[in-house]
Coordinates of C-alpha atoms in Angstrom, one line a residue:
M1 CA 18.0 5.7 7.9
D2 CA 15.7 2.8 7.0
K3 CA 15.9 -0.6 8.7
A4 CA 17.4 -2.4 5.6
K5 CA 20.2 0.0 5.2
S6 CA 21.0 -0.2 8.9
T7 CA 21.1 -4.0 8.7
R8 CA 23.6 -3.8 5.8
I9 CA 25.9 -1.5 7.7
I10 CA 25.8 -3.7 10.8
V11 CA 26.6 -6.8 8.8
V12 CA 29.6 -5.1 7.1
L13 CA 30.9 -3.7 10.4
A14 CA 30.5 -7.1 12.0
L15 CA 32.5 -8.8 9.3
V16 CA 35.2 -6.2 9.3
F17 CA 35.5 -6.4 13.1
L18 CA 35.5 -10.3 13.1
I19 CA 37.7 -10.9 10.1
V20 CA 39.6 -7.8 8.8
C21 CA 40.7 -6.5 12.2
P22 CA 42.5 -9.7 13.3
L23 CA 44.2 -9.9 9.9
L24 CA 45.4 -6.3 10.2
S25 CA 46.7 -7.1 13.7
I26 CA 49.1 -9.6 12.1
F27 CA 50.6 -6.9 9.8
V28 CA 50.7 -4.3 12.6
E29 CA 52.7 -6.8 14.8
A30 CA 54.9 -7.8 11.9
F31 CA 55.9 -4.3 11.0
S32 CA 56.1 -2.7 14.4
S33 CA 59.2 -1.8 16.4
S34 CA 60.0 0.3 19.4
E35 CA 60.4 3.2 17.1
G36 CA 57.0 2.7 15.4
F37 CA 56.2 1.4 11.9
S38 CA 59.3 -0.3 10.3
V39 CA 60.0 -2.9 7.7
K40 CA 63.2 -3.9 9.4
P41 CA 61.6 -6.3 12.0
F42 CA 59.8 -8.1 9.2
L43 CA 62.9 -8.4 7.0
D44 CA 65.0 -9.5 10.0
A45 CA 62.6 -12.3 10.9
V46 CA 62.2 -13.5 7.3
T47 CA 65.8 -13.4 6.4
E48 CA 67.1 -15.1 9.6
K49 CA 68.9 -18.2 8.5
E50 CA 66.6 -20.6 10.4
N51 CA 63.4 -19.0 9.1
A52 CA 64.6 -18.7 5.6
S53 CA 65.4 -22.4 5.6
M54 CA 62.0 -23.1 7.0
I55 CA 60.3 -21.1 4.2
F56 CA 62.3 -23.0 1.6
S57 CA 61.3 -26.3 3.2
S58 CA 57.6 -25.4 3.2
L59 CA 57.7 -24.5 -0.5
L60 CA 59.6 -27.7 -1.3
L61 CA 57.1 -29.8 0.7
G62 CA 54.2 -28.2 -1.2
I63 CA 55.8 -28.9 -4.6
L64 CA 56.7 -32.5 -3.7
V65 CA 53.1 -33.2 -2.4
V66 CA 51.7 -31.8 -5.6
I67 CA 53.8 -34.1 -7.7
V68 CA 53.1 -37.2 -5.6
S69 CA 49.4 -36.5 -5.2
S70 CA 49.2 -36.0 -9.0
L71 CA 50.7 -39.4 -9.6
I72 CA 48.0 -40.8 -7.3
A73 CA 45.0 -38.7 -8.4
L74 CA 45.4 -38.5 -12.2
P75 CA 45.4 -42.3 -12.9
L76 CA 42.4 -42.7 -10.5
A77 CA 40.5 -39.9 -12.2
Y78 CA 41.1 -41.5 -15.6
I79 CA 40.1 -45.0 -14.4
F80 CA 36.9 -43.8 -12.7
S81 CA 35.8 -41.5 -15.6
R82 CA 37.0 -43.1 -18.9
T83 CA 36.8 -46.9 -18.2
H84 CA 34.0 -49.2 -17.1
F85 CA 35.1 -48.6 -13.4
A86 CA 33.1 -45.4 -13.7
R87 CA 29.9 -47.4 -12.9
Y88 CA 31.2 -48.2 -9.4
H89 CA 30.0 -45.0 -7.6
F90 CA 30.7 -46.4 -4.2
F91 CA 34.4 -45.6 -4.8
D92 CA 33.5 -41.9 -4.6
I93 CA 32.6 -42.4 -0.9
I94 CA 35.6 -44.6 -0.2
F95 CA 38.1 -42.1 -1.6
M96 CA 36.6 -39.4 0.6
I97 CA 37.5 -41.3 3.8
P98 CA 41.1 -40.0 3.8
F99 CA 39.8 -36.5 3.6
M100 CA 37.2 -37.1 6.4
T101 CA 39.9 -38.6 8.7
P102 CA 41.7 -35.8 10.6
P103 CA 45.3 -35.6 9.2
Y104 CA 46.8 -35.7 12.7
I105 CA 45.1 -39.0 13.5
A106 CA 46.1 -40.5 10.1
S107 CA 49.8 -39.4 10.7
M108 CA 49.7 -40.9 14.2
G109 CA 48.5 -44.2 12.7
W110 CA 51.4 -44.2 10.3
I111 CA 53.9 -43.5 13.0
L112 CA 52.6 -46.3 15.2
F113 CA 52.7 -48.6 12.1
M114 CA 56.1 -47.7 10.9
Q115 CA 58.2 -47.0 14.0
K116 CA 60.7 -49.4 15.4
R117 CA 59.0 -52.4 17.0
G118 CA 55.8 -51.0 15.5
L119 CA 52.9 -52.9 14.0
M120 CA 54.6 -53.4 10.6
Q121 CA 57.7 -55.0 12.1
Q122 CA 55.4 -57.2 14.2
L123 CA 53.5 -58.3 11.1
F124 CA 56.5 -58.4 8.7
P125 CA 59.8 -58.7 10.6
S126 CA 61.8 -58.8 7.4
L127 CA 60.7 -55.2 6.4
T128 CA 62.4 -53.6 9.4
F129 CA 64.7 -51.5 7.1
I130 CA 61.7 -49.6 5.7
S131 CA 61.2 -47.7 8.9
D132 CA 64.4 -45.6 8.4
Y133 CA 63.2 -44.6 4.9
F134 CA 59.7 -43.7 6.2
F135 CA 60.9 -41.3 8.9
S136 CA 62.2 -38.8 6.4
L137 CA 61.0 -36.1 4.0
G138 CA 59.8 -38.8 1.7
G139 CA 57.6 -40.4 4.3
L140 CA 56.1 -36.9 5.2
V141 CA 55.4 -36.3 1.5
L142 CA 53.7 -39.7 1.2
V143 CA 51.5 -39.3 4.2
M144 CA 50.4 -35.8 3.2
S145 CA 49.8 -36.8 -0.4
F146 CA 47.5 -39.7 0.6
H147 CA 45.4 -37.2 2.6
V148 CA 45.0 -34.5 -0.1
F149 CA 44.8 -36.5 -3.3
P150 CA 41.0 -36.7 -3.2
F151 CA 40.9 -32.9 -3.9
M152 CA 42.7 -33.3 -7.2
M153 CA 41.1 -36.7 -8.1
T154 CA 37.5 -35.3 -7.7
M155 CA 38.3 -32.2 -9.7
M156 CA 40.1 -34.1 -12.5
K157 CA 37.5 -36.8 -12.7
N158 CA 34.7 -34.2 -13.2
A159 CA 36.9 -32.5 -15.8
M160 CA 37.5 -35.7 -17.7
L161 CA 33.8 -36.5 -17.6
S162 CA 33.1 -33.2 -19.4
V163 CA 35.3 -34.3 -22.4
P164 CA 32.9 -36.0 -24.8
S165 CA 34.0 -39.3 -26.4
S166 CA 33.1 -37.7 -29.8
L167 CA 36.4 -35.7 -29.6
D168 CA 38.3 -38.9 -29.1
D169 CA 36.5 -40.5 -32.0
A170 CA 37.4 -37.6 -34.2
G171 CA 41.0 -38.0 -33.4
A172 CA 40.9 -41.7 -34.1
V173 CA 39.2 -41.1 -37.5
S174 CA 41.9 -38.7 -38.3
G175 CA 44.5 -41.5 -37.8
A176 CA 45.8 -40.6 -34.3
G177 CA 46.7 -43.5 -32.0
L178 CA 45.8 -43.7 -28.4
R179 CA 49.0 -42.1 -27.2
Q180 CA 48.7 -39.2 -29.7
R181 CA 45.0 -38.6 -28.7
L182 CA 45.9 -38.5 -25.0
V183 CA 48.9 -36.2 -25.4
K184 CA 47.6 -33.8 -28.1
L185 CA 43.9 -33.8 -27.6
F186 CA 42.8 -35.1 -24.2
F187 CA 45.4 -33.8 -21.7
P188 CA 45.6 -30.2 -23.2
L189 CA 41.9 -29.8 -22.5
L190 CA 42.5 -30.5 -18.8
T191 CA 45.5 -28.2 -18.2
G192 CA 43.4 -25.5 -16.7
N193 CA 41.6 -27.9 -14.3
Y194 CA 44.9 -29.5 -13.4
A195 CA 46.6 -26.2 -12.6
I196 CA 43.7 -25.2 -10.3
G197 CA 43.8 -28.6 -8.6
A198 CA 47.6 -28.4 -8.2
L199 CA 47.3 -24.9 -6.7
L200 CA 44.7 -26.0 -4.2
V201 CA 46.8 -29.0 -3.2
F202 CA 49.8 -26.7 -2.8
V203 CA 47.9 -24.3 -0.5
K204 CA 46.4 -27.1 1.5
T205 CA 49.8 -28.6 2.0
I206 CA 51.6 -25.4 3.2
S207 CA 48.6 -24.6 5.4
E208 CA 48.4 -28.0 7.1
Y209 CA 49.3 -28.2 10.7
G210 CA 48.3 -31.7 11.9
T211 CA 50.7 -33.9 9.9
P212 CA 53.7 -31.6 10.2
S213 CA 53.1 -31.2 14.0
T214 CA 53.2 -35.0 14.5
L215 CA 55.3 -36.6 11.8
G216 CA 57.2 -33.5 10.7
R217 CA 58.5 -32.6 14.1
R218 CA 59.5 -36.2 14.7
I219 CA 61.9 -35.9 11.7
G220 CA 62.9 -32.3 12.5
F221 CA 61.2 -30.8 9.4
E222 CA 59.7 -27.4 10.3
V223 CA 57.2 -25.7 8.1
F224 CA 55.2 -22.4 8.2
T225 CA 52.5 -23.7 10.5
T226 CA 54.6 -25.4 13.1
D227 CA 57.1 -22.5 13.2
I228 CA 54.3 -20.0 13.6
H229 CA 52.8 -22.1 16.4
R230 CA 56.2 -22.6 18.1
H231 CA 57.0 -18.9 18.2
A232 CA 53.5 -18.1 19.5
T233 CA 53.3 -20.7 22.3
V234 CA 56.8 -21.8 23.3
A235 CA 58.9 -19.6 25.6
P236 CA 60.4 -17.2 24.8
I237 CA 57.2 -16.2 23.0
D238 CA 57.9 -14.1 19.9
F239 CA 54.6 -12.8 18.4
G240 CA 56.6 -10.5 16.0
T241 CA 58.3 -13.5 14.3
S242 CA 55.0 -15.4 14.2
A243 CA 53.3 -12.4 12.6
S244 CA 56.1 -12.0 10.1
L245 CA 55.9 -15.6 9.0
A246 CA 52.1 -15.4 8.9
S247 CA 52.4 -12.4 6.6
V248 CA 54.6 -14.3 4.2
L249 CA 52.1 -17.2 4.3
I250 CA 49.2 -14.8 3.6
G251 CA 51.1 -13.4 0.6
I252 CA 51.7 -16.8 -0.9
C253 CA 48.1 -17.9 -0.4
L254 CA 46.8 -14.6 -2.0
L255 CA 49.2 -15.0 -4.9
I256 CA 47.9 -18.5 -5.6
W257 CA 44.3 -17.3 -5.3
F258 CA 44.9 -14.7 -8.0
L259 CA 46.7 -17.4 -10.1
Q260 CA 43.7 -19.7 -9.7
N261 CA 41.3 -17.0 -10.8
Y262 CA 43.5 -16.1 -13.8
I263 CA 43.7 -19.7 -14.9
T264 CA 39.9 -20.1 -14.4
M265 CA 39.3 -17.2 -16.8
K266 CA 42.0 -17.9 -19.4
K267 CA 42.2 -21.7 -19.5
S268 CA 38.5 -22.8 -19.5
Y269 CA 37.0 -24.6 -22.4
S270 CA 33.3 -25.0 -23.4
L271 CA 33.0 -28.8 -24.1
V272 CA 29.3 -29.3 -23.9
G273 CA 27.3 -27.9 -26.8
G274 CA 23.7 -28.0 -28.0
R275 CA 24.1 -31.3 -29.7
G276 CA 24.7 -33.1 -26.4
S277 CA 27.7 -35.2 -25.5
S278 CA 28.4 -38.5 -23.9
V279 CA 31.4 -40.3 -22.4
R280 CA 31.9 -44.0 -23.2
G281 CA 33.9 -46.3 -20.9
M282 CA 37.0 -47.6 -22.6
R283 CA 37.3 -51.3 -22.9
M284 CA 40.2 -52.7 -20.9
G285 CA 42.1 -55.8 -21.6
R286 CA 43.1 -58.3 -19.0
K287 CA 46.5 -56.6 -18.4
G288 CA 44.9 -53.2 -18.1
F289 CA 42.2 -54.5 -15.8
F290 CA 44.7 -56.1 -13.5
L291 CA 46.9 -53.0 -13.4
A292 CA 43.9 -50.8 -12.6
V293 CA 42.7 -53.2 -9.8
L294 CA 46.3 -53.3 -8.4
F295 CA 46.6 -49.5 -8.4
I296 CA 43.2 -49.0 -6.8
S297 CA 44.0 -51.6 -4.1
L298 CA 47.4 -50.0 -3.3
V299 CA 45.8 -46.5 -2.9
V300 CA 43.1 -47.9 -0.7
L301 CA 45.7 -49.8 1.4
F302 CA 48.0 -46.8 1.9
S303 CA 45.5 -44.1 2.3
M304 CA 42.9 -45.9 4.5
V305 CA 43.6 -49.4 5.6
I306 CA 47.1 -49.0 7.1
P307 CA 46.4 -45.8 9.1
L308 CA 42.9 -46.8 10.3
F309 CA 44.1 -50.4 11.1
S310 CA 47.0 -48.9 13.1
V311 CA 44.7 -46.6 15.1
V312 CA 42.1 -49.2 15.9
A313 CA 44.7 -51.9 16.7
S314 CA 46.6 -49.6 19.0
S315 CA 43.4 -48.7 20.8
L316 CA 42.7 -52.3 21.5
I317 CA 46.2 -53.5 22.6
K318 CA 46.5 -54.1 26.4
L319 CA 50.3 -54.1 26.7
R320 CA 52.3 -52.4 24.0
G321 CA 55.3 -54.6 24.7
Y322 CA 53.5 -57.7 23.6
G323 CA 52.0 -56.1 20.5
L324 CA 49.7 -58.0 18.2
R325 CA 49.3 -61.3 20.1
A326 CA 46.3 -63.4 21.0
G327 CA 45.0 -62.4 24.4
N328 CA 46.6 -58.9 24.3
Y329 CA 43.4 -57.1 23.3
T330 CA 41.0 -55.2 25.5
F331 CA 38.4 -52.5 25.5
Q332 CA 39.8 -51.1 28.7
N333 CA 41.4 -48.2 26.9
Y334 CA 37.9 -47.0 25.8
I335 CA 36.6 -47.4 29.4
N336 CA 39.7 -45.5 30.8
V337 CA 39.0 -42.6 28.5
F338 CA 35.8 -41.9 30.5
T339 CA 36.6 -43.4 33.9
E340 CA 40.3 -43.2 34.7
D341 CA 40.2 -39.4 35.1
S342 CA 37.8 -36.7 34.0
Q343 CA 40.0 -35.4 31.2
G344 CA 38.6 -37.6 28.5
L345 CA 34.9 -37.0 29.3
N346 CA 35.6 -33.3 29.7
A347 CA 37.4 -33.1 26.4
L348 CA 34.5 -34.8 24.6
S349 CA 31.9 -32.6 26.2
V350 CA 33.9 -29.4 25.5
S351 CA 34.3 -30.4 21.8
I352 CA 30.6 -31.1 21.5
F353 CA 29.7 -27.8 23.1
L354 CA 32.1 -25.9 20.8
A355 CA 30.9 -27.7 17.7
I356 CA 27.2 -27.1 18.4
T357 CA 27.6 -23.5 19.5
S358 CA 30.0 -22.4 16.8
A359 CA 28.0 -24.3 14.1
T360 CA 24.8 -22.5 15.2
L361 CA 26.3 -19.1 15.4
A362 CA 28.2 -19.5 12.1
S363 CA 24.9 -20.6 10.4
I364 CA 23.1 -17.5 11.7
L365 CA 25.8 -15.1 10.8
G366 CA 26.4 -16.7 7.4
T367 CA 22.7 -16.9 6.5
I368 CA 22.2 -13.2 7.4
S369 CA 25.3 -12.3 5.4
V370 CA 24.0 -14.1 2.3
I371 CA 20.5 -12.7 2.6
V372 CA 21.8 -9.1 3.0
S373 CA 24.3 -9.5 0.1
R374 CA 21.6 -10.8 -2.2
S375 CA 19.2 -8.1 -1.3
T376 CA 21.5 -5.2 -1.8
G377 CA 23.4 -3.6 -4.6
K378 CA 26.0 -5.6 -6.6
R379 CA 29.1 -3.8 -5.3
L380 CA 28.1 -3.9 -1.6
G381 CA 26.8 -7.5 -2.0
K382 CA 30.1 -8.7 -3.5
T383 CA 31.9 -6.9 -0.7
I384 CA 29.9 -8.7 2.0
E385 CA 30.3 -12.1 0.3
G386 CA 34.0 -11.5 -0.2
L387 CA 34.6 -10.6 3.4
S388 CA 32.7 -13.7 4.6
L389 CA 34.8 -16.0 2.4
V390 CA 38.2 -14.6 3.4
P391 CA 38.9 -17.2 6.2
E392 CA 38.6 -19.9 3.5
M393 CA 41.4 -18.4 1.5
L394 CA 43.9 -18.3 4.4
P395 CA 45.4 -21.0 6.6
S396 CA 43.5 -21.6 9.9
I397 CA 46.6 -20.8 12.0
V398 CA 46.9 -17.4 10.4
M399 CA 43.4 -16.4 11.3
V400 CA 43.8 -17.8 14.8
L401 CA 47.0 -15.9 15.3
G402 CA 45.3 -12.7 14.2
I403 CA 42.5 -13.4 16.7
M404 CA 45.0 -13.9 19.5
L405 CA 46.8 -10.6 18.7
F406 CA 43.6 -8.6 18.2
Y407 CA 41.8 -9.7 21.3
N408 CA 44.9 -9.4 23.4
R409 CA 45.0 -5.7 22.4
I410 CA 41.3 -5.0 23.2
Y411 CA 41.2 -7.3 26.3
K412 CA 40.2 -4.4 28.6
V413 CA 37.3 -3.6 26.3
I414 CA 36.2 -7.1 25.4
P415 CA 37.7 -9.6 27.9
L416 CA 37.2 -12.8 25.8
Y417 CA 40.8 -13.9 25.6
G418 CA 41.6 -16.8 28.0
T419 CA 37.9 -18.0 28.0
I420 CA 36.0 -20.7 26.2
W421 CA 34.2 -18.0 24.3
I422 CA 37.4 -16.9 22.4
M423 CA 37.4 -20.5 21.0
V424 CA 33.8 -20.3 20.0
L425 CA 34.4 -16.9 18.3
S426 CA 37.5 -18.4 16.5
Y427 CA 35.5 -21.4 15.3
V428 CA 32.7 -19.1 14.0
I429 CA 35.2 -17.0 12.0
L430 CA 37.1 -20.0 10.6
F431 CA 34.0 -22.0 9.5
L432 CA 31.7 -19.1 8.4
P433 CA 32.5 -19.8 4.7
Y434 CA 30.9 -23.2 4.9
T435 CA 27.5 -21.7 5.6
V436 CA 28.0 -18.9 3.1
Q437 CA 28.9 -21.3 0.3
Y438 CA 26.0 -23.7 1.0
V439 CA 23.4 -20.9 1.4
T440 CA 24.7 -19.1 -1.6
S441 CA 24.3 -22.3 -3.6
S442 CA 20.7 -22.7 -2.4
F443 CA 20.0 -19.0 -3.3
S444 CA 21.3 -19.5 -6.9
Q445 CA 18.6 -22.1 -7.5
I446 CA 15.7 -19.8 -6.5
S447 CA 14.0 -17.6 -9.1
G448 CA 13.6 -13.9 -8.2
S449 CA 10.0 -14.1 -9.4
L450 CA 9.1 -15.9 -6.2
F451 CA 10.1 -12.9 -4.0
S452 CA 8.4 -10.5 -6.5
A453 CA 5.2 -12.5 -6.2
G454 CA 5.4 -12.3 -2.5
R455 CA 5.7 -8.5 -2.6
V456 CA 2.9 -8.2 -5.2
L457 CA 0.6 -10.1 -2.9
G458 CA 1.3 -7.8 0.0
G459 CA 3.9 -9.7 1.9
S460 CA 6.1 -7.7 4.2
P461 CA 9.9 -8.2 4.0
C462 CA 9.7 -10.2 7.3
Y463 CA 6.8 -12.4 6.0
I464 CA 8.8 -13.1 2.7
L465 CA 11.9 -14.0 4.8
L466 CA 10.0 -16.4 7.1
H467 CA 7.7 -18.0 4.6
I468 CA 9.6 -17.9 1.3
T469 CA 13.3 -17.3 1.7
L470 CA 14.1 -19.4 4.8
P471 CA 12.2 -22.6 3.8
L472 CA 13.8 -22.5 0.3
I473 CA 17.4 -22.1 1.7
F474 CA 16.9 -24.4 4.7
R475 CA 18.8 -27.3 3.2
G476 CA 21.7 -25.0 2.5
V477 CA 21.7 -23.7 6.1
I478 CA 21.6 -27.2 7.5
S479 CA 24.4 -28.4 5.2
G480 CA 26.6 -25.6 6.4
W481 CA 25.7 -26.3 10.0
M482 CA 26.5 -30.0 9.5
M483 CA 30.0 -29.4 7.9
T484 CA 30.9 -26.8 10.6
F485 CA 29.8 -29.2 13.4
I486 CA 31.9 -32.1 12.1
I487 CA 35.0 -30.1 11.4
A488 CA 34.8 -28.0 14.5
F489 CA 34.4 -31.2 16.6
R490 CA 37.9 -32.4 15.6
E491 CA 39.6 -29.0 15.1
L492 CA 43.3 -29.0 16.3
V493 CA 44.8 -25.6 15.4
T494 CA 42.5 -23.4 17.5
P495 CA 42.5 -25.3 20.8
S496 CA 46.3 -25.8 20.5
L497 CA 46.8 -22.0 20.3
I498 CA 44.2 -20.3 22.4
A499 CA 42.4 -22.9 24.6
P500 CA 42.1 -21.7 28.2
T501 CA 44.4 -23.3 30.8
N502 CA 43.5 -26.9 31.6
T503 CA 40.9 -26.9 28.8
L504 CA 41.2 -29.9 26.5
T505 CA 39.3 -30.8 23.3
V506 CA 39.2 -34.2 21.6
S507 CA 42.1 -33.2 19.3
T508 CA 44.3 -31.8 22.0
Y509 CA 43.5 -34.8 24.3
I510 CA 44.5 -37.2 21.6
N511 CA 47.7 -35.2 20.9
R512 CA 48.6 -35.0 24.6
Q513 CA 48.1 -38.7 25.2
F514 CA 50.1 -39.6 22.1
E515 CA 53.0 -37.4 23.2
Q516 CA 53.0 -38.6 26.8
G517 CA 53.1 -42.3 25.7
S518 CA 49.5 -43.2 26.6
V519 CA 48.9 -44.4 23.1
G520 CA 46.1 -46.8 23.9
K521 CA 43.9 -44.0 25.4
G522 CA 44.8 -41.5 22.7
M523 CA 43.9 -43.9 19.9
A524 CA 40.7 -45.0 21.7
M525 CA 39.7 -41.3 21.7
A526 CA 40.8 -41.1 18.0
V527 CA 38.5 -44.0 17.1
I528 CA 35.6 -42.3 19.0
C529 CA 36.3 -39.1 17.2
I530 CA 36.2 -40.8 13.7
L531 CA 33.0 -42.8 14.6
F532 CA 31.3 -39.7 16.1
S533 CA 32.0 -37.6 13.0
T534 CA 30.9 -40.3 10.6
I535 CA 27.8 -41.2 12.5
S536 CA 26.9 -37.5 12.8
L537 CA 27.3 -37.0 9.1
L538 CA 25.2 -40.1 8.3
F539 CA 22.5 -39.1 10.8
L540 CA 22.2 -35.6 9.7
N541 CA 22.1 -36.6 6.0
R542 CA 19.4 -39.2 6.7
V543 CA 17.2 -37.4 9.2
I544 CA 17.5 -33.8 8.1
L545 CA 18.8 -33.5 4.5
G546 CA 17.0 -36.7 3.5
K547 CA 13.6 -35.1 4.0
R548 CA 12.8 -33.7 0.6
K549 CA 9.7 -31.8 -0.2
Y550 CA 8.0 -32.6 -3.5

């Protein structure tokens, strides 16, 4: 057996062991009973009144968030693609801030702002009545919508930019008014893109753990992720029910993935032809301009200003009882994070270690997977690529639960469970798709003639890899490393499920301080988390990705 074939087999087996085996463990647990394989445990768990109600609540939440996020994203997409606001590109960065802010931190900021005797009531005492309305399903939908709307806005904006103004001109020449052109010409061309965006938002919502675990639990609203977590961590532990609910969630996500692929194939339109196309910004009257500015300002206020102001202000308040008063501000909370006890400093060091280690290992495994998939046959190559992207299609809590179950079963053979290395492994599996996607994108821009030229000139496979392949895909590898590092640094689901005893990360430290009432210290660490992530992103973009070769 030659070396290339051995490498392909090893890569496939590694991906099966790391990804497929944990997923199979979920189904084994869900359909196992004392008598062997049986559908009864699964049906009993799913049809139990409490779980059935939770499933309905999760689906309802997903639908409501899709509706509200659409009401936010669609007007913004139109404003920033079809009007003169399109020239203000800095808004693209501004509207990514809600996505870059960890959802559990944003929801904590909202809670601190809206709760009784919270920041809002201190600033606007007459608005006390709003708190009761916020701590409800409506408030949960609003907070989650303001986190996920950038997904849909970006997708719809790009779709709207691909619709040339000549089509609108043709409609106008034919006598159609603005409303008719929008309803019968413009919007129908966007139905496929909107459907894909709505499905992505739906999956993101029902897969989210951070906001439901903070705000959702406060109002007694359980969803898939919080219920799976509760059954797997709170006594009496019931892995069977967790696995059954995770199986249902897997089925929903796979169904939506197939729907997305179907819509992509059936509802796509070719709008750019050989004659070229352009998009003109629509002229806005004073009323339209005012309404656009008002809408943009409200979205910025609710999605960024309020939660971030609440987090920063809470981190600086000396005595919570005095609230926002002159002289009641201090940096002592930041000092206490590192000096009052060792938990804060340890949590920060553990998170940095996990982020660096998992990003590096995920980059190595992802790069090898892409190189092998690109150098092998089409069928095997697609199999390798598909396996490496599976974690992206499923909620994080599902993969982590599978890892828990699988490594519990093989503990005597591979004693990783209960150590820091099970967290590293989980991070590598969860964030492997980032490297695969970025490296695949880099590969797609490389002509195969370069590799052929290397072989013709006598270069060995190793020489071609080191001197042609890796330099050309280096930016993709670093981009994947960067995204893995940032997201792993603030990851909440994995450490909350499988962190070793007395091991805290930044996310679990923030969560624990918030739940125990040490809000100042928790929010100080939250600010550090946001600043560290942002500065890391800017630094890596500037120092590494900014070095272009001409």
